[in-house]
Backbone as a printed PyTorch tensor [residue, N CA C, xyz], in Angstrom:
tensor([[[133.7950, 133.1750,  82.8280],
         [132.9430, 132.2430,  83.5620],
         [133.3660, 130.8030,  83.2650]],

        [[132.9480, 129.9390,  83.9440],
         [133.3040, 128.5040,  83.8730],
         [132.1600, 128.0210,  82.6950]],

        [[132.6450, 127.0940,  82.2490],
         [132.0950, 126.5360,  80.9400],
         [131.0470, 125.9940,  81.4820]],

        [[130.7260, 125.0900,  82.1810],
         [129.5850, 124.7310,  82.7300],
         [129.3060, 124.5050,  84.7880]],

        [[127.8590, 124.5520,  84.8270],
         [127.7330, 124.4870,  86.4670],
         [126.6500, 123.7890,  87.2550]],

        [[126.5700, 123.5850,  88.2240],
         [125.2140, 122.3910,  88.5260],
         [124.0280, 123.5370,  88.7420]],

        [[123.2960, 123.0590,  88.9720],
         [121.6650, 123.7770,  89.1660],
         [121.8620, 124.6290,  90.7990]],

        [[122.5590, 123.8540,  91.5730],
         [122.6530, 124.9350,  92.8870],
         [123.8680, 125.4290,  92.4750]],

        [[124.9740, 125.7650,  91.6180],
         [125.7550, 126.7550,  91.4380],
         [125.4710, 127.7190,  90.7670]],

        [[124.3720, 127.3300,  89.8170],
         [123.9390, 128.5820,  89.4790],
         [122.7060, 129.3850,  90.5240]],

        [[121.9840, 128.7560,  91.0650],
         [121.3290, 129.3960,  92.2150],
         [122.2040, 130.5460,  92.8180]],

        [[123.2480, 129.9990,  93.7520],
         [124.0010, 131.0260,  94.3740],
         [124.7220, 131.7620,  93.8150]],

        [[124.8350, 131.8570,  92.8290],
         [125.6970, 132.8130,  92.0020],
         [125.0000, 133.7500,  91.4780]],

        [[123.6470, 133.0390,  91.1550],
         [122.3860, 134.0240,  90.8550],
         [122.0130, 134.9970,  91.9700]],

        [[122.0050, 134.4910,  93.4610],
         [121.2910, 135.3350,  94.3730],
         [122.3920, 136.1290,  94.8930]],

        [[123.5200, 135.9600,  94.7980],
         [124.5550, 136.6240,  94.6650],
         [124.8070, 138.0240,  94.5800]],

        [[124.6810, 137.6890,  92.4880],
         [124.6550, 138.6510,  92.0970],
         [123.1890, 140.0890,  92.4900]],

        [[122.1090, 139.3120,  92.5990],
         [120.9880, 140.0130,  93.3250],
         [121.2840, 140.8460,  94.2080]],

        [[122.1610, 140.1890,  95.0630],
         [122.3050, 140.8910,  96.2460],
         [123.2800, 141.9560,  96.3840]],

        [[123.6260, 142.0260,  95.2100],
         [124.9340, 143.2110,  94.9780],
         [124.7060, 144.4280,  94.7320]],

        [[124.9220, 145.2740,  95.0390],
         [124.3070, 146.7800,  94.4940],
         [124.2420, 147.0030,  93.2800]],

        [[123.3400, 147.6160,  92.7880],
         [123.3440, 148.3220,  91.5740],
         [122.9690, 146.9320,  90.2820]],

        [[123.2120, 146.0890,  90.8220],
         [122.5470, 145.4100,  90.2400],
         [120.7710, 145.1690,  89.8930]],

        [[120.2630, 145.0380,  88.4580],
         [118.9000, 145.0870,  88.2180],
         [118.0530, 143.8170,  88.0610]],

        [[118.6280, 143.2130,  86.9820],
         [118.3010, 141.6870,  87.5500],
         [119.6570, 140.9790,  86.2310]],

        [[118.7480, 139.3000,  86.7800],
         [120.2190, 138.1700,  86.5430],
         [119.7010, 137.7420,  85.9610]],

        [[120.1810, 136.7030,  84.7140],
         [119.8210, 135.6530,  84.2050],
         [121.4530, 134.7110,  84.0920]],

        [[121.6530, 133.4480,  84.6480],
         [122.4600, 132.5270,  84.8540],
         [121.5410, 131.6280,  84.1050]],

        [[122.8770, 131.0780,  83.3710],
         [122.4350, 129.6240,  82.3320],
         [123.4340, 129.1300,  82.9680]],

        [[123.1190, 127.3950,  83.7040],
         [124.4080, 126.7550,  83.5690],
         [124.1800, 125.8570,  83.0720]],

        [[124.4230, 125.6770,  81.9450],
         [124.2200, 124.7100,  80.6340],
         [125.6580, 125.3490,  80.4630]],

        [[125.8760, 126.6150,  80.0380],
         [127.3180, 126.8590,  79.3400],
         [127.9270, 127.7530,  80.4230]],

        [[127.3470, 128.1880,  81.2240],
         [128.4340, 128.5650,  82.6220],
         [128.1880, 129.9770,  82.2830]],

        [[126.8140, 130.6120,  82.1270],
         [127.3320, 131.8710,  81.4490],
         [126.6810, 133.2510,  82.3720]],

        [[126.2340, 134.4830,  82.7010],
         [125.7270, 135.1160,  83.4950],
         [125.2050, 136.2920,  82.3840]],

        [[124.1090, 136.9800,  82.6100],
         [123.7320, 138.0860,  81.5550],
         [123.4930, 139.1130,  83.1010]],

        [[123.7460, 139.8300,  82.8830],
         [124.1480, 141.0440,  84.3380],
         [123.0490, 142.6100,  84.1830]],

        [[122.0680, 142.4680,  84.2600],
         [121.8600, 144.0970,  84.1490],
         [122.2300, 144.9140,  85.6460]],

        [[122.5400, 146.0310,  84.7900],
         [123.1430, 146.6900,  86.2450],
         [122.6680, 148.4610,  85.8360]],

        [[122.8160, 149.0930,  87.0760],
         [122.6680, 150.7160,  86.9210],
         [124.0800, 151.1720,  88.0900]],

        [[124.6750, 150.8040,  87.9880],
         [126.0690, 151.4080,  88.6330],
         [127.2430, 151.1400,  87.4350]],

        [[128.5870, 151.5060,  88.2040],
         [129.4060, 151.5480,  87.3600],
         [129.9250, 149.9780,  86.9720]],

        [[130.6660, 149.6110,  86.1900],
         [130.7300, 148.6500,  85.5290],
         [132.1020, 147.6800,  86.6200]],

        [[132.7010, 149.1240,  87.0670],
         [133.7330, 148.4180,  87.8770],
         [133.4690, 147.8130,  89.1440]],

        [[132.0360, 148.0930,  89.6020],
         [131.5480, 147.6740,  90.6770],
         [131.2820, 145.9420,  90.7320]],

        [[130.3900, 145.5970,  89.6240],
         [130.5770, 144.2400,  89.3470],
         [131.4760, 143.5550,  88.9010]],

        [[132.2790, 144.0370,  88.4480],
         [133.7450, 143.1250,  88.3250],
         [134.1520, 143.0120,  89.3280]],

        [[134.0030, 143.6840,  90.4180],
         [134.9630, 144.0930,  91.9530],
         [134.1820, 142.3840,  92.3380]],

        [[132.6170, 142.7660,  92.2500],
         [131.6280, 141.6730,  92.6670],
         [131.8480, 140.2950,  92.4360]],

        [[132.2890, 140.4860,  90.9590],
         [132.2650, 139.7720,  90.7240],
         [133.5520, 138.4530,  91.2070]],

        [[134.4730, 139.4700,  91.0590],
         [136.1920, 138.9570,  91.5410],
         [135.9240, 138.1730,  93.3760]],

        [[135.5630, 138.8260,  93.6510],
         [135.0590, 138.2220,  95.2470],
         [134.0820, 137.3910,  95.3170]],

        [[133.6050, 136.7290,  94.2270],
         [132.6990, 135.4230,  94.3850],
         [133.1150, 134.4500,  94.6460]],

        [[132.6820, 133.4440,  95.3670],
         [132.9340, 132.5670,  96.0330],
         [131.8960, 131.5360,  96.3590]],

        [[131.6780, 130.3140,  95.6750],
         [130.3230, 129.2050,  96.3010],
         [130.4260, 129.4010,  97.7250]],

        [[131.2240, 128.5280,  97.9570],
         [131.3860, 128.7120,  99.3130],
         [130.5970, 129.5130, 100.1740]],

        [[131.6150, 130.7460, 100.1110],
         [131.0940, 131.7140, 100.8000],
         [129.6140, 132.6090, 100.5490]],

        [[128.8700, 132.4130,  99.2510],
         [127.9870, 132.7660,  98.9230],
         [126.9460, 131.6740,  99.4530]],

        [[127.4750, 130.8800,  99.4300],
         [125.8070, 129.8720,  99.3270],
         [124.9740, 129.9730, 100.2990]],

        [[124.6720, 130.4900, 101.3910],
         [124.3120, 130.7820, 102.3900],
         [123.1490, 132.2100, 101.7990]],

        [[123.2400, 132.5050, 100.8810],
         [122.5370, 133.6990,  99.8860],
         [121.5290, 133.2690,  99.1580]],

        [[121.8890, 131.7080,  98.9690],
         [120.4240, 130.9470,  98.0200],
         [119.8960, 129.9930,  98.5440]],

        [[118.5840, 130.3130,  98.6080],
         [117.4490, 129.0800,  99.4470],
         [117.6420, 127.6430,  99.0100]],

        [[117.5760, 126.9240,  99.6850],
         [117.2930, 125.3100,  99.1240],
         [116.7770, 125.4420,  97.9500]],

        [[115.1210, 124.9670,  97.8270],
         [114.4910, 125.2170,  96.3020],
         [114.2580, 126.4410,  95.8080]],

        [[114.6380, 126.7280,  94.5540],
         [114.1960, 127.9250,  93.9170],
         [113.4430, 127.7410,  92.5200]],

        [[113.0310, 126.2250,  92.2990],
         [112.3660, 126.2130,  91.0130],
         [113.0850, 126.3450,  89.7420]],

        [[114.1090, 125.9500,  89.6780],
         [115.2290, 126.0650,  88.7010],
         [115.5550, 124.3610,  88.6400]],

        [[115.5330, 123.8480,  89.6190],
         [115.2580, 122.4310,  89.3530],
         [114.1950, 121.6090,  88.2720]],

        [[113.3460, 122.1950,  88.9510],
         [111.6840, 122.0740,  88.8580],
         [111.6760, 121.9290,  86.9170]],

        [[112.2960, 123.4450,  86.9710],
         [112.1300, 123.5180,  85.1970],
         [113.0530, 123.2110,  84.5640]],

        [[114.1250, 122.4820,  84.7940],
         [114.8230, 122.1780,  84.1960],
         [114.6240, 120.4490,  83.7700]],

        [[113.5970, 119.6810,  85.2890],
         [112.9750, 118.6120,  84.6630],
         [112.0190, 118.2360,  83.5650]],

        [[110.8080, 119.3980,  83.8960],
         [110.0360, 119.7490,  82.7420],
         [110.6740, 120.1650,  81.1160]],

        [[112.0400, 120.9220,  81.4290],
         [112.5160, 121.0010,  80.0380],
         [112.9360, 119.9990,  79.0030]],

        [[113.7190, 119.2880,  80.0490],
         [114.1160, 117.8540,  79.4270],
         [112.8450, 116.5740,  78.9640]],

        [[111.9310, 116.9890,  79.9940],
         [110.4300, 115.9480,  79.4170],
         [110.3530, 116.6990,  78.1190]],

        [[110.1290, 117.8010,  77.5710],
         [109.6110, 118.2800,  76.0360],
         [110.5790, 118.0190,  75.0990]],

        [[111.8590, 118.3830,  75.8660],
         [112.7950, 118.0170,  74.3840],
         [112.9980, 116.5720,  74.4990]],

        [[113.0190, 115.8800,  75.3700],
         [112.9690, 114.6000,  74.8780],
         [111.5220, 114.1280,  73.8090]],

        [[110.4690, 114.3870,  74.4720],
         [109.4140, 113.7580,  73.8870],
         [109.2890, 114.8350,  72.1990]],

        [[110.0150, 115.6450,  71.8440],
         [109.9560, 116.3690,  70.5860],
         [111.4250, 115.3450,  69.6490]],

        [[112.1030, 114.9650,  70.3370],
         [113.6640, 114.2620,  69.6970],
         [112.8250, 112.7280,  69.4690]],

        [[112.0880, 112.2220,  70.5560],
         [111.8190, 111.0350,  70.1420],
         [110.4620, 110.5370,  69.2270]],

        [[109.6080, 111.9380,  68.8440],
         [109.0190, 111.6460,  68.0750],
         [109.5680, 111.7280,  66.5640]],

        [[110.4130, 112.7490,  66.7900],
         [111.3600, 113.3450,  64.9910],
         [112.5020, 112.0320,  64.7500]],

        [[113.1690, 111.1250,  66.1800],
         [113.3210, 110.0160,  65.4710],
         [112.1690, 108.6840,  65.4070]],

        [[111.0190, 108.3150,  65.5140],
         [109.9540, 107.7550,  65.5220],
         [109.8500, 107.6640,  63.3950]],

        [[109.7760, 109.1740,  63.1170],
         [109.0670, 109.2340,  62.2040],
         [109.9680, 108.9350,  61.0820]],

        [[111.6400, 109.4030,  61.6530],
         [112.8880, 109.0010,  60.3340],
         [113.2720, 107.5580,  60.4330]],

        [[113.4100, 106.9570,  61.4980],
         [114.1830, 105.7310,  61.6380],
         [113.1270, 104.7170,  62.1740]],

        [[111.8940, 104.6470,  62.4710],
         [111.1640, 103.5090,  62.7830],
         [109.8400, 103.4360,  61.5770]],

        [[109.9990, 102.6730,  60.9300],
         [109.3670, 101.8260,  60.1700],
         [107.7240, 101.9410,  59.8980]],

        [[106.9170, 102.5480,  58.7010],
         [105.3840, 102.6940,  58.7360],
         [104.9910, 101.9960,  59.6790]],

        [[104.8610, 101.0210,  58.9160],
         [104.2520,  99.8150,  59.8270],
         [104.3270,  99.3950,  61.2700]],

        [[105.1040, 100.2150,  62.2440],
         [105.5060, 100.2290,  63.2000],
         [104.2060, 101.1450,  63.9960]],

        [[104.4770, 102.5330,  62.8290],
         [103.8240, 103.6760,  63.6510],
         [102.2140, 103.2830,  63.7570]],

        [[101.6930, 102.3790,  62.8850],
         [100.3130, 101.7150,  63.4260],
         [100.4570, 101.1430,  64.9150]],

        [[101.0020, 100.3180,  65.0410],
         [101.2310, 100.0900,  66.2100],
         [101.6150, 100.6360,  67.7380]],

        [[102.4590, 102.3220,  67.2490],
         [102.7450, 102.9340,  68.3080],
         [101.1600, 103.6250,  68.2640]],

        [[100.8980, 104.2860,  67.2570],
         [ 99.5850, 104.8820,  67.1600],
         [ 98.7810, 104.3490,  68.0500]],

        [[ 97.9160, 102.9920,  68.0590],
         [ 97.2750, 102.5370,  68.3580],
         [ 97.3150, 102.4960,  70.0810]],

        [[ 98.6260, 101.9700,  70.5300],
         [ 98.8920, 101.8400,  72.2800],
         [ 98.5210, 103.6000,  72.5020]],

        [[ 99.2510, 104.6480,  72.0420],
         [ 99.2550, 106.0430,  72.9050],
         [ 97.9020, 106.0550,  72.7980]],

        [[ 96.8490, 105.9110,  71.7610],
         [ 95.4270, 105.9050,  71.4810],
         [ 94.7130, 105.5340,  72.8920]],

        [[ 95.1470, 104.6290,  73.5180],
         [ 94.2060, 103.5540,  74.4670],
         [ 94.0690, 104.8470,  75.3740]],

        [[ 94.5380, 105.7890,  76.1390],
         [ 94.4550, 106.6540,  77.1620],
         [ 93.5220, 107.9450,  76.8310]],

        [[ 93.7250, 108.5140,  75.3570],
         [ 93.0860, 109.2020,  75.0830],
         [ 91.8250, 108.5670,  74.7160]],

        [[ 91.2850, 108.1520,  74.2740],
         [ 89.8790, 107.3940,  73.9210],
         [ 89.2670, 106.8830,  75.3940]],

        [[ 90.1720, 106.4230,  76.0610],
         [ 89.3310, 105.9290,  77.1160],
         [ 88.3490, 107.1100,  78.0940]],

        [[ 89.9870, 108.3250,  77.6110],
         [ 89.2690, 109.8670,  78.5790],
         [ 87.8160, 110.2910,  78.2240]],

        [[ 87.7540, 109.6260,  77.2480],
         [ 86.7150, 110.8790,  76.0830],
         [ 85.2880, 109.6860,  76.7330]],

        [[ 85.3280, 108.5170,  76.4500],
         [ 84.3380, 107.0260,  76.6020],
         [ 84.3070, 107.7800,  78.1070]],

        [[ 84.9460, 107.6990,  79.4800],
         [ 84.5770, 107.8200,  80.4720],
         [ 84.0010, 109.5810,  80.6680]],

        [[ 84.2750, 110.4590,  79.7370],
         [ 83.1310, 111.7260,  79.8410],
         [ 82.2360, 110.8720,  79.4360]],

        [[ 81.9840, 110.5020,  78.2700],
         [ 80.2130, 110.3270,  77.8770],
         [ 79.4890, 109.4010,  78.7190]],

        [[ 80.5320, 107.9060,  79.5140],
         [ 79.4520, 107.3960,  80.4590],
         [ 79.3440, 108.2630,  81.8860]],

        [[ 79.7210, 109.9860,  82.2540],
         [ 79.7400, 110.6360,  83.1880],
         [ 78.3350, 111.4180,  82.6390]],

        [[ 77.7450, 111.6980,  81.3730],
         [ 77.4040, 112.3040,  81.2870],
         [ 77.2330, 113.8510,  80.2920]],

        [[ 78.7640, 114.0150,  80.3030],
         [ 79.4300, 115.2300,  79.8930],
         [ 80.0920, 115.1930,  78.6420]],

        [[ 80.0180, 116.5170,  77.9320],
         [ 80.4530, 116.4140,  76.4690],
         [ 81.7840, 117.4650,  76.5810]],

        [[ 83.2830, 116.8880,  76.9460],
         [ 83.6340, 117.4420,  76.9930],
         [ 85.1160, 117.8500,  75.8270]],

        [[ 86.2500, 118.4430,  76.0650],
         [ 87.2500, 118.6120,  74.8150],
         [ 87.7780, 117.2010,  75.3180]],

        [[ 87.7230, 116.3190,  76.0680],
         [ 88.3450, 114.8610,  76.0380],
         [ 87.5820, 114.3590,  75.3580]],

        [[ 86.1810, 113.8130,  74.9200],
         [ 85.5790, 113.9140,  74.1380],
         [ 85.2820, 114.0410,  72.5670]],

        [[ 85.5380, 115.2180,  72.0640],
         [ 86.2070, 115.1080,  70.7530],
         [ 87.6360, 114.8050,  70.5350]],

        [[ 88.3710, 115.1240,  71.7980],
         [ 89.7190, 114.5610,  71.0770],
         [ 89.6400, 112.8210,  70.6040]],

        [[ 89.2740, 112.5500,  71.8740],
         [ 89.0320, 110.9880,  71.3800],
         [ 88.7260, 110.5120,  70.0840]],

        [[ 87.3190, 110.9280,  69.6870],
         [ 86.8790, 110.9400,  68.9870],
         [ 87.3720, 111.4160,  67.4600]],

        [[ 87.9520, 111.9200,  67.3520],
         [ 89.1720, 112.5300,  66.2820],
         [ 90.1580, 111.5310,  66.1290]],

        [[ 90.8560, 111.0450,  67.0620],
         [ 91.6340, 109.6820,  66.9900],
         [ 91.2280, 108.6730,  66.3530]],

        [[ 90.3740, 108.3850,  67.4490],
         [ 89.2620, 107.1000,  66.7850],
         [ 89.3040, 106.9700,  65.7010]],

        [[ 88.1960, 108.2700,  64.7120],
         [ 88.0220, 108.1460,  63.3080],
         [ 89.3940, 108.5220,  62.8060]],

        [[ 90.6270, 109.0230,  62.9470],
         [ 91.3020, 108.6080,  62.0190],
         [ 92.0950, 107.3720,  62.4930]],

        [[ 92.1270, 106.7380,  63.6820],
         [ 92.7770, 105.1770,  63.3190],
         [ 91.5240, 104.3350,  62.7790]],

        [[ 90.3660, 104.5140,  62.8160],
         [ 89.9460, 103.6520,  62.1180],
         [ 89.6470, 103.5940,  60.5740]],

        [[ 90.0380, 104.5210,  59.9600],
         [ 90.3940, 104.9170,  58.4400],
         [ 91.9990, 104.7140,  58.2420]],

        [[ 92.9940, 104.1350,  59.1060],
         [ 94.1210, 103.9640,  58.9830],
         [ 94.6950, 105.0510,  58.6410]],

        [[ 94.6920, 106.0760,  59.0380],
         [ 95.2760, 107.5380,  59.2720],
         [ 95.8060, 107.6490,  60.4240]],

        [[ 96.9180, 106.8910,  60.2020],
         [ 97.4440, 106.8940,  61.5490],
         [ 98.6050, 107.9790,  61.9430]],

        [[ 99.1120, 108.7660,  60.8120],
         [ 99.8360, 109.9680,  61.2790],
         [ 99.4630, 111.2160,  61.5150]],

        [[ 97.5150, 111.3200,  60.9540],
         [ 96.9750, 112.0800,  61.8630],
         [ 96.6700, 111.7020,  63.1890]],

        [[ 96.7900, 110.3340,  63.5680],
         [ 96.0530, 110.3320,  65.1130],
         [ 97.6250, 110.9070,  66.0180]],

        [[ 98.8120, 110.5880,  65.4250],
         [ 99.8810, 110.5510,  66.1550],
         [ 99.9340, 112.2430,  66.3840]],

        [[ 99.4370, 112.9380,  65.0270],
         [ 99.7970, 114.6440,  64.9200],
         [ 98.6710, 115.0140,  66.1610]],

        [[ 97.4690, 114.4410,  66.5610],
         [ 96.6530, 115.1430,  67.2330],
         [ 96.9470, 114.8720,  68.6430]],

        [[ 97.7140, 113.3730,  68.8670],
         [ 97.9160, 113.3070,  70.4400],
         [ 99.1620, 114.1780,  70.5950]],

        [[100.1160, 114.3310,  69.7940],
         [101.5070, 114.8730,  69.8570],
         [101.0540, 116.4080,  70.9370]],

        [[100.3850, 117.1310,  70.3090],
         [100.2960, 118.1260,  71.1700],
         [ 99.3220, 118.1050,  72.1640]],

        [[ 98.8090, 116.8990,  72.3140],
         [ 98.2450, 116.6180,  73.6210],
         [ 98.3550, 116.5210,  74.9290]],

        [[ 99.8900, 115.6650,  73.9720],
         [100.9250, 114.9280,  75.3980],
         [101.9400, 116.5980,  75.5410]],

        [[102.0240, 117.0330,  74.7430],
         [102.9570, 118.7830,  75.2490],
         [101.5090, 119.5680,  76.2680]],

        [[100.4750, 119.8760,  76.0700],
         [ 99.8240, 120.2020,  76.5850],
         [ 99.6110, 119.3310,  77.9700]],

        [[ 99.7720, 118.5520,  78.0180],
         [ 99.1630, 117.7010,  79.6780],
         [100.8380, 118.0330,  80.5130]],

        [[102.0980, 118.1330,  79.7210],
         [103.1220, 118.0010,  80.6380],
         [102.9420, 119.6420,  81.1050]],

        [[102.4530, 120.9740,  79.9880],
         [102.6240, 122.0340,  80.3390],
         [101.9370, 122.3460,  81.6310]],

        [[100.7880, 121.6490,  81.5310],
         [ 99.9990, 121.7760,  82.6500],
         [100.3740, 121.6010,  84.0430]],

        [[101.0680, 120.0580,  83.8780],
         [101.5570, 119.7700,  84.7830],
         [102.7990, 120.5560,  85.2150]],

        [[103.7930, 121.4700,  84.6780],
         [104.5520, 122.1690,  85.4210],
         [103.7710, 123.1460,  85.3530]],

        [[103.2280, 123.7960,  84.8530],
         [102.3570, 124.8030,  85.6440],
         [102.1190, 125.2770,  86.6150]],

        [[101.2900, 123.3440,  86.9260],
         [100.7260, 123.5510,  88.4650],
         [101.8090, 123.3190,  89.6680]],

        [[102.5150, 122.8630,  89.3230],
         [103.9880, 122.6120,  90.3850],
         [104.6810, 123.5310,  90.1270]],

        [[104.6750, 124.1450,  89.2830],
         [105.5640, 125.5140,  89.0750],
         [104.3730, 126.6220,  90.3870]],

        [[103.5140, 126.6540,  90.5820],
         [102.4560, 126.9580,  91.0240],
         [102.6400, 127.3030,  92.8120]],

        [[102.4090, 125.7330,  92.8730],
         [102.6220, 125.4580,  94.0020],
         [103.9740, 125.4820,  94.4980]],

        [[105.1290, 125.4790,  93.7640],
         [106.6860, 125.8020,  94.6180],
         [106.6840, 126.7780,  94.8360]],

        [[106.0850, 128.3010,  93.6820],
         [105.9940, 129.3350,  94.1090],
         [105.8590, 130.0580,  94.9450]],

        [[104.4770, 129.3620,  94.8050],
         [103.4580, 129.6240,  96.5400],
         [104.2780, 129.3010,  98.4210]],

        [[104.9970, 127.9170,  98.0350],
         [105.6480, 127.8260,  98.9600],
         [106.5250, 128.7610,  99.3010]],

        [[107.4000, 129.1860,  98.2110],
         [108.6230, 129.5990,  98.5540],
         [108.3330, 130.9880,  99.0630]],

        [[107.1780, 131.6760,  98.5070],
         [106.4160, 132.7620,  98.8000],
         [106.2530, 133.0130, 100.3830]],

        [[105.5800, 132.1660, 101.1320],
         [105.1960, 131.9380, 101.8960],
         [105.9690, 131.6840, 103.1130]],

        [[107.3790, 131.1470, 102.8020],
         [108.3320, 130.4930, 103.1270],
         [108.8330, 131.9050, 104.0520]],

        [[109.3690, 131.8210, 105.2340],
         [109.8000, 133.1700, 105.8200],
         [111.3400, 132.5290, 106.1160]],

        [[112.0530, 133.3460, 105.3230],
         [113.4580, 133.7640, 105.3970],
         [113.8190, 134.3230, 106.0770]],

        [[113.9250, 134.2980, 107.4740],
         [114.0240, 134.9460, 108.7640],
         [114.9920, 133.9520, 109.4280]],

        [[115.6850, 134.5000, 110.2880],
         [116.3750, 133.7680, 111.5910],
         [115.8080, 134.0440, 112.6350]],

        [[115.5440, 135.1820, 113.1320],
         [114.7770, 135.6510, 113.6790],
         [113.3550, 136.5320, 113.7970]],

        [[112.6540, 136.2960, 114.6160],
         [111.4660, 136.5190, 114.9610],
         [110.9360, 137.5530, 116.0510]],

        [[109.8090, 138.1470, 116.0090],
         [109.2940, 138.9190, 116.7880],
         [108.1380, 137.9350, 117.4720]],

        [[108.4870, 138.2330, 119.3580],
         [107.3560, 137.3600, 119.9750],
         [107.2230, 138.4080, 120.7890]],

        [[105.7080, 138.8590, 120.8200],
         [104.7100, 139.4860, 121.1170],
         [104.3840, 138.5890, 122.8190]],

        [[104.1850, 139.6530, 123.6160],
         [104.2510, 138.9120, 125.1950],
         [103.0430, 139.7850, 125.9430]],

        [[102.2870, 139.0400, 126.2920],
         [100.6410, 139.3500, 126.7530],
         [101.0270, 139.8570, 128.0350]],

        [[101.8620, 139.4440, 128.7040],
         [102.1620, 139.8420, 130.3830],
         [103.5390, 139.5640, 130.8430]],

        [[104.5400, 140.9000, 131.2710],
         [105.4460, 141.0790, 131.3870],
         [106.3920, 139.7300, 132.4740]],

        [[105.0850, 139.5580, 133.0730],
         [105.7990, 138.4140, 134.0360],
         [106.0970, 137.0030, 133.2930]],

        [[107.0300, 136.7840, 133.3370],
         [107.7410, 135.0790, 132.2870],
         [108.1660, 134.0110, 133.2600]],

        [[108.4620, 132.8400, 133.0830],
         [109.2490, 131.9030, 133.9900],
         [110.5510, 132.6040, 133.7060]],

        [[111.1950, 132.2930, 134.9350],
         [112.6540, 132.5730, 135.2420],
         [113.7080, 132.1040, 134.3070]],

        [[113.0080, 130.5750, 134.2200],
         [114.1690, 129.8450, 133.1330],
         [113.8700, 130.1910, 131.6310]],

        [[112.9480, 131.3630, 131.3940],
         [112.8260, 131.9180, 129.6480],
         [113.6810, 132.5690, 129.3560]],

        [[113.5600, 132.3230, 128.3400],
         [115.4420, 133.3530, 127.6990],
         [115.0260, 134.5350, 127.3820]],

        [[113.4270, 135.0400, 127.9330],
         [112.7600, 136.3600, 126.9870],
         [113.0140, 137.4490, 128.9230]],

        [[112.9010, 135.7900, 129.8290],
         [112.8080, 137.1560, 130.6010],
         [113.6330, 138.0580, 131.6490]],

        [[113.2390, 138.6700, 132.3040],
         [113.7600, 140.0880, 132.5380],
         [113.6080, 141.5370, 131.3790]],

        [[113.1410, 140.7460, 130.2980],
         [113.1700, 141.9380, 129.3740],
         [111.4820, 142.7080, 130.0260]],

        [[111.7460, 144.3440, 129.2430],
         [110.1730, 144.8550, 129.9840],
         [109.5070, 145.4370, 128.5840]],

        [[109.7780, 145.3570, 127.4830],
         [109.6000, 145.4560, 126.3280],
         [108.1250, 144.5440, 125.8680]],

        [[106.9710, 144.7480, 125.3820],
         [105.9790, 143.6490, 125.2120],
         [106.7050, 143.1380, 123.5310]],

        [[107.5160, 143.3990, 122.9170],
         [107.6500, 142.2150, 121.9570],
         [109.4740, 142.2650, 121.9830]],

        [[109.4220, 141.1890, 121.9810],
         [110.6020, 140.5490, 122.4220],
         [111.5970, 139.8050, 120.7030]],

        [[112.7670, 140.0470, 121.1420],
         [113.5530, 139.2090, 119.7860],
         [113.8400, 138.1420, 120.1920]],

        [[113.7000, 136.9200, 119.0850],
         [114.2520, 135.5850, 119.9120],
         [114.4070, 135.1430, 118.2430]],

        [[115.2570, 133.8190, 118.4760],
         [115.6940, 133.3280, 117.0060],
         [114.7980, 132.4350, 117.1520]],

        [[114.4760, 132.4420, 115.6950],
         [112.7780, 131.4800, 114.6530],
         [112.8700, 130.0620, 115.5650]],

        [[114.9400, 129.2890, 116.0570],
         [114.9370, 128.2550, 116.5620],
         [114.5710, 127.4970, 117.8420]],

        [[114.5630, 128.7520, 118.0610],
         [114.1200, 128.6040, 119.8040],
         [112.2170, 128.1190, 119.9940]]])
């Protein structure tokens, strides 16, 4: 395999392989260019498969979005925000982290202040409130430890729900060229491309 590949080369290489017999399922990393193959046929079958791959000629096999994008943005939000807190804590300065403490603070506290003037006692609420009292005891690497998995929790969420909703789309999404049109009365205009047919459902392409 090639050492490394973009996000739509591994798509089509992925649906590819799907589409090959005897194949069970795929997992493609292209970070290092690599393919994990389960299969229930003979072994020489996917090499055959494999030897006849082609972008090119495959790509026409993998949809526009497949959500491989999607998570590969979300991946890079966690490992960044996990790299830049582990250098935060080696290379930036105590006295600093009061100060970072304090700004990430302003969003969470405000969540928790706008439940209680709503009314509601909710987990924004004590989180706040947990902050609070430890920046105001100058415990400021507990307030940083309690938002840390705050801010992982609000991004999980957030691909979640977009992980969610691409799903749903793509679900939904009809992979068809063509279509079945259903015809109430055999008689059509002359200039329809359906008629002369005497059939009540008719083939016509999705474009028409």
């Amino acid at each position: 395999m090639q050492h490394g590949m973009s996000l739509r080369q591994a798509d089509i290489l992925e649906y590819y392989l799907r589409a090959t017999e005897g194949v069970t399922d795929v997992k493609v990393y292209d970070r290092t260019g690599d393919a994990v193959i389960f299969f229930s046929c003979d072994r020489a079958v996917i090499i055959a498969a494999l030897g006849r791959f082609s972008y090119e000629k495959a790509e026409a096999l993998a949809p526009e979005n497949t959500g491989r994008e999607l998570s590969r943005q979300f991946e890079d939000r966690l490992t960044f925000l996990v790299l830049r807190r582990a250098a935060l804590k080696l290379f930036v300065p105590v006295s600093l982290h009061a100060v970072i403490a304090a700004v990430k603070s302003v969003k969470y506290i405000w969540r928790g202040v706008r439940a209680l003037l709503g009314g509601r006692l909710q987990v924004e609420t004590l989180d706040a409130t947990a902050i609070a009292v430890s920046l105001a005891r100058g415990d400021f690497d507990t307030a940083s430890s309690v938002m840390f998995p705050l801010n992982i929790g609000e991004i999980l969420e957030e691909w979640t729900h977009k992980k969610s909703v691409d799903d749903l789309a793509r679900t939904m999404s009809l992979q068809t060229d063509k279509v079945w049109l259903r015809v109430e009365s055999p008689r059509l205009p002359e200039d329809s491309p359906l008629s002369g047919r005497s059939s009540d459902c008719e083939l016509s392409d999705s474009e028409s």
